[in-house]
Coordinates of C-alpha atoms in Angstrom, one line a residue:
X1149 CA 0.0 0.2 0.3
X1150 CA 2.8 2.6 1.0
X1151 CA 4.2 2.2 -2.4
X1152 CA 1.2 2.9 -4.7
X1153 CA 0.7 5.7 -2.0
X1154 CA 4.1 6.9 -3.1
X1155 CA 3.7 6.1 -6.3
X1156 CA 6.8 3.9 -6.5
X1157 CA 6.9 2.6 -10.3
X1158 CA 5.6 -0.8 -10.0
X1159 CA 7.9 -2.3 -12.7
X1160 CA 11.0 -2.1 -10.2
X1161 CA 11.5 -5.9 -9.8
X1162 CA 9.1 -7.4 -12.6
X1163 CA 9.9 -9.0 -15.8
X1164 CA 10.6 -5.3 -17.1
X1165 CA 13.8 -5.2 -15.4
X1166 CA 14.4 -8.2 -17.9
X1167 CA 14.9 -11.6 -16.9
X1168 CA 17.9 -12.7 -19.3
X1169 CA 19.7 -11.7 -22.5
X1170 CA 20.4 -13.4 -25.4
X1171 CA 24.1 -14.0 -24.5
X1172 CA 22.5 -15.3 -20.8
X1173 CA 19.8 -17.4 -22.7
X1174 CA 23.3 -18.7 -25.2
X1175 CA 25.2 -19.7 -22.3
X1176 CA 22.5 -21.6 -20.8
X1177 CA 22.3 -23.7 -24.4
X1178 CA 25.5 -24.3 -24.3
X1179 CA 26.3 -25.4 -21.0
X1180 CA 23.4 -28.4 -21.5
X1181 CA 25.2 -29.4 -25.1
X1182 CA 28.3 -29.2 -23.7
X1183 CA 27.4 -31.8 -21.0
X1184 CA 26.4 -33.8 -23.9
X1185 CA 23.8 -36.5 -22.9
X1186 CA 20.0 -37.4 -24.1
X1187 CA 18.7 -35.9 -20.0
X1188 CA 20.6 -32.9 -20.7
X1189 CA 18.8 -32.4 -24.2
X1190 CA 15.9 -33.1 -22.3
X1191 CA 16.3 -30.8 -19.6
X1192 CA 18.0 -27.9 -22.5
X1193 CA 14.4 -28.8 -24.3
X1194 CA 12.2 -28.0 -20.7
X1195 CA 14.3 -25.1 -19.9
X1196 CA 13.5 -23.5 -22.9
X1197 CA 9.9 -24.3 -23.7
X1198 CA 9.0 -23.2 -19.9
X1199 CA 11.3 -19.8 -20.8
X1200 CA 9.5 -19.6 -24.2
X1201 CA 5.8 -20.2 -23.0
X1202 CA 5.9 -19.5 -19.0
X1203 CA 5.1 -22.3 -18.5
X1204 CA 5.5 -24.1 -14.8
X1205 CA 7.7 -26.9 -14.6
X1206 CA 4.7 -29.4 -13.7
X1207 CA 3.2 -27.9 -17.1
X1208 CA 5.7 -29.2 -19.2
X1209 CA 6.4 -32.7 -16.8
X1210 CA 2.7 -33.8 -17.4
X1211 CA 2.7 -32.6 -21.2
X1212 CA 2.3 -35.9 -23.7
X1213 CA 2.4 -35.8 -27.5
X1214 CA -1.2 -35.5 -28.0
X1215 CA -1.1 -32.1 -26.3
X1216 CA 1.3 -30.2 -28.8
X1217 CA 0.7 -29.2 -32.1
X1218 CA 1.7 -26.8 -34.8
X1219 CA -0.6 -23.9 -36.4
X1220 CA 0.6 -21.5 -39.2
X1221 CA 0.6 -18.2 -37.7
X1222 CA 0.5 -14.8 -39.3
X1223 CA -0.6 -16.5 -42.8
X1224 CA 0.6 -14.5 -46.2
X1225 CA 3.1 -12.5 -43.8
X1226 CA 7.1 -12.9 -45.4
X1227 CA 8.8 -14.7 -47.8
X1228 CA 8.6 -18.3 -45.5
X1229 CA 5.6 -20.0 -43.6
X1230 CA 5.5 -19.1 -39.8
X1231 CA 4.2 -21.6 -37.5
X1232 CA 3.5 -21.8 -33.4
X1233 CA 3.8 -24.3 -31.2
X1234 CA 1.2 -24.8 -28.9
X1235 CA 0.8 -26.7 -26.2
X1236 CA -2.7 -27.7 -24.2
X1237 CA -2.6 -28.0 -20.7
X1238 CA -5.9 -29.1 -18.4
X1239 CA -3.8 -29.3 -15.0
X1240 CA -1.5 -28.0 -12.6
X1241 CA -1.0 -25.9 -9.8
X1242 CA -2.7 -22.7 -11.3
X1243 CA -5.6 -25.1 -12.9
X1244 CA -7.2 -27.2 -10.3
X1245 CA -10.4 -27.6 -12.0
X1246 CA -9.4 -28.7 -15.5
X1247 CA -10.1 -25.6 -17.9
X1248 CA -8.7 -26.0 -21.1
X1249 CA -5.1 -23.1 -21.7
X1250 CA -3.1 -23.0 -23.6
X1251 CA 0.7 -22.5 -23.7
X1252 CA 2.7 -21.3 -27.6
X1253 CA 5.9 -20.3 -28.9
X1254 CA 7.4 -19.5 -32.3
X1255 CA 10.9 -20.0 -33.7
X1256 CA 13.7 -18.0 -31.8
X1257 CA 15.7 -16.0 -34.9
X1258 CA 19.1 -17.6 -32.6
X1259 CA 18.7 -21.0 -33.3
X1260 CA 20.8 -21.9 -30.1
X1261 CA 17.9 -20.8 -27.8
X1262 CA 15.4 -21.6 -29.7
X1263 CA 12.4 -23.6 -28.2
X1264 CA 10.8 -25.8 -30.9
X1265 CA 14.2 -26.4 -32.3
X1266 CA 15.5 -27.9 -28.6
X1267 CA 12.1 -29.8 -29.1
X1268 CA 13.4 -31.0 -32.7
X1269 CA 16.6 -31.9 -31.0
X1270 CA 15.5 -33.8 -28.4
X1271 CA 12.7 -35.4 -30.0
X1272 CA 15.6 -36.7 -32.6
X1273 CA 17.4 -38.1 -29.7
X1274 CA 15.3 -40.1 -28.4
X1275 CA 13.8 -42.1 -32.0
X1276 CA 16.7 -41.6 -33.9
X1277 CA 19.6 -42.1 -31.3
X1278 CA 18.4 -44.3 -28.5
X1279 CA 15.8 -46.2 -31.2
X1280 CA 12.7 -45.5 -29.1
X1281 CA 9.7 -46.7 -30.9
X1282 CA 8.8 -43.8 -33.3
X1283 CA 4.7 -43.9 -32.4
X1284 CA 1.9 -44.4 -35.2
X1285 CA 0.0 -41.8 -35.1
X1286 CA -2.5 -42.7 -36.5
X1287 CA -3.7 -45.1 -33.4
X1288 CA -4.2 -43.2 -30.5
X1289 CA -3.5 -45.8 -28.1
X1290 CA -0.1 -46.0 -29.3
X1291 CA 0.7 -42.2 -28.5
X1292 CA -1.5 -40.8 -26.4
X1293 CA -0.1 -41.8 -23.1
X1294 CA 3.5 -40.4 -24.3
X1295 CA 5.2 -38.1 -21.9
X1296 CA 6.5 -35.0 -24.3
X1297 CA 9.3 -35.4 -21.4
X1298 CA 10.4 -39.1 -20.3
X1299 CA 11.9 -40.5 -17.1
X1300 CA 10.1 -43.7 -19.4
X1301 CA 7.5 -44.1 -22.0
X1302 CA 5.0 -43.2 -19.3
X1303 CA 6.2 -41.7 -16.3
X1304 CA 6.4 -37.9 -16.2
X1305 CA 10.2 -36.6 -14.6
X1306 CA 9.4 -35.7 -10.7

């Protein structure tokens, strides 16, 4: 109340101060990449998706493959199509009653900190390097329970 009475700038100490710079994000990306493990690719992807979409960690950990999709964004703008990655969230600490909420992001101009690129690297690692079975998306039973961030095939990370 005192700050309001004294007309203190409400933006001080908020996101307006900047939570981190692109240089900071590149350093974070390189840290994970230099560790050179699959779990670090997963952690890097989780970090950048949570950062870009303002997600809580719990929301990222509960995400399953059918909860993510892409849509064309800014149709007929520029020379190439622009797609947004969209996540559906129906539960979590701030959503106790199953409201359908969405998180979304687009590509970052710097490939080292791009959340969509991080997701692609991680899924390539899972399906191309670890040889995890690529699910048949025509059969919902084969992929609807697969976690995006996996500890094993169906269990979320804790």
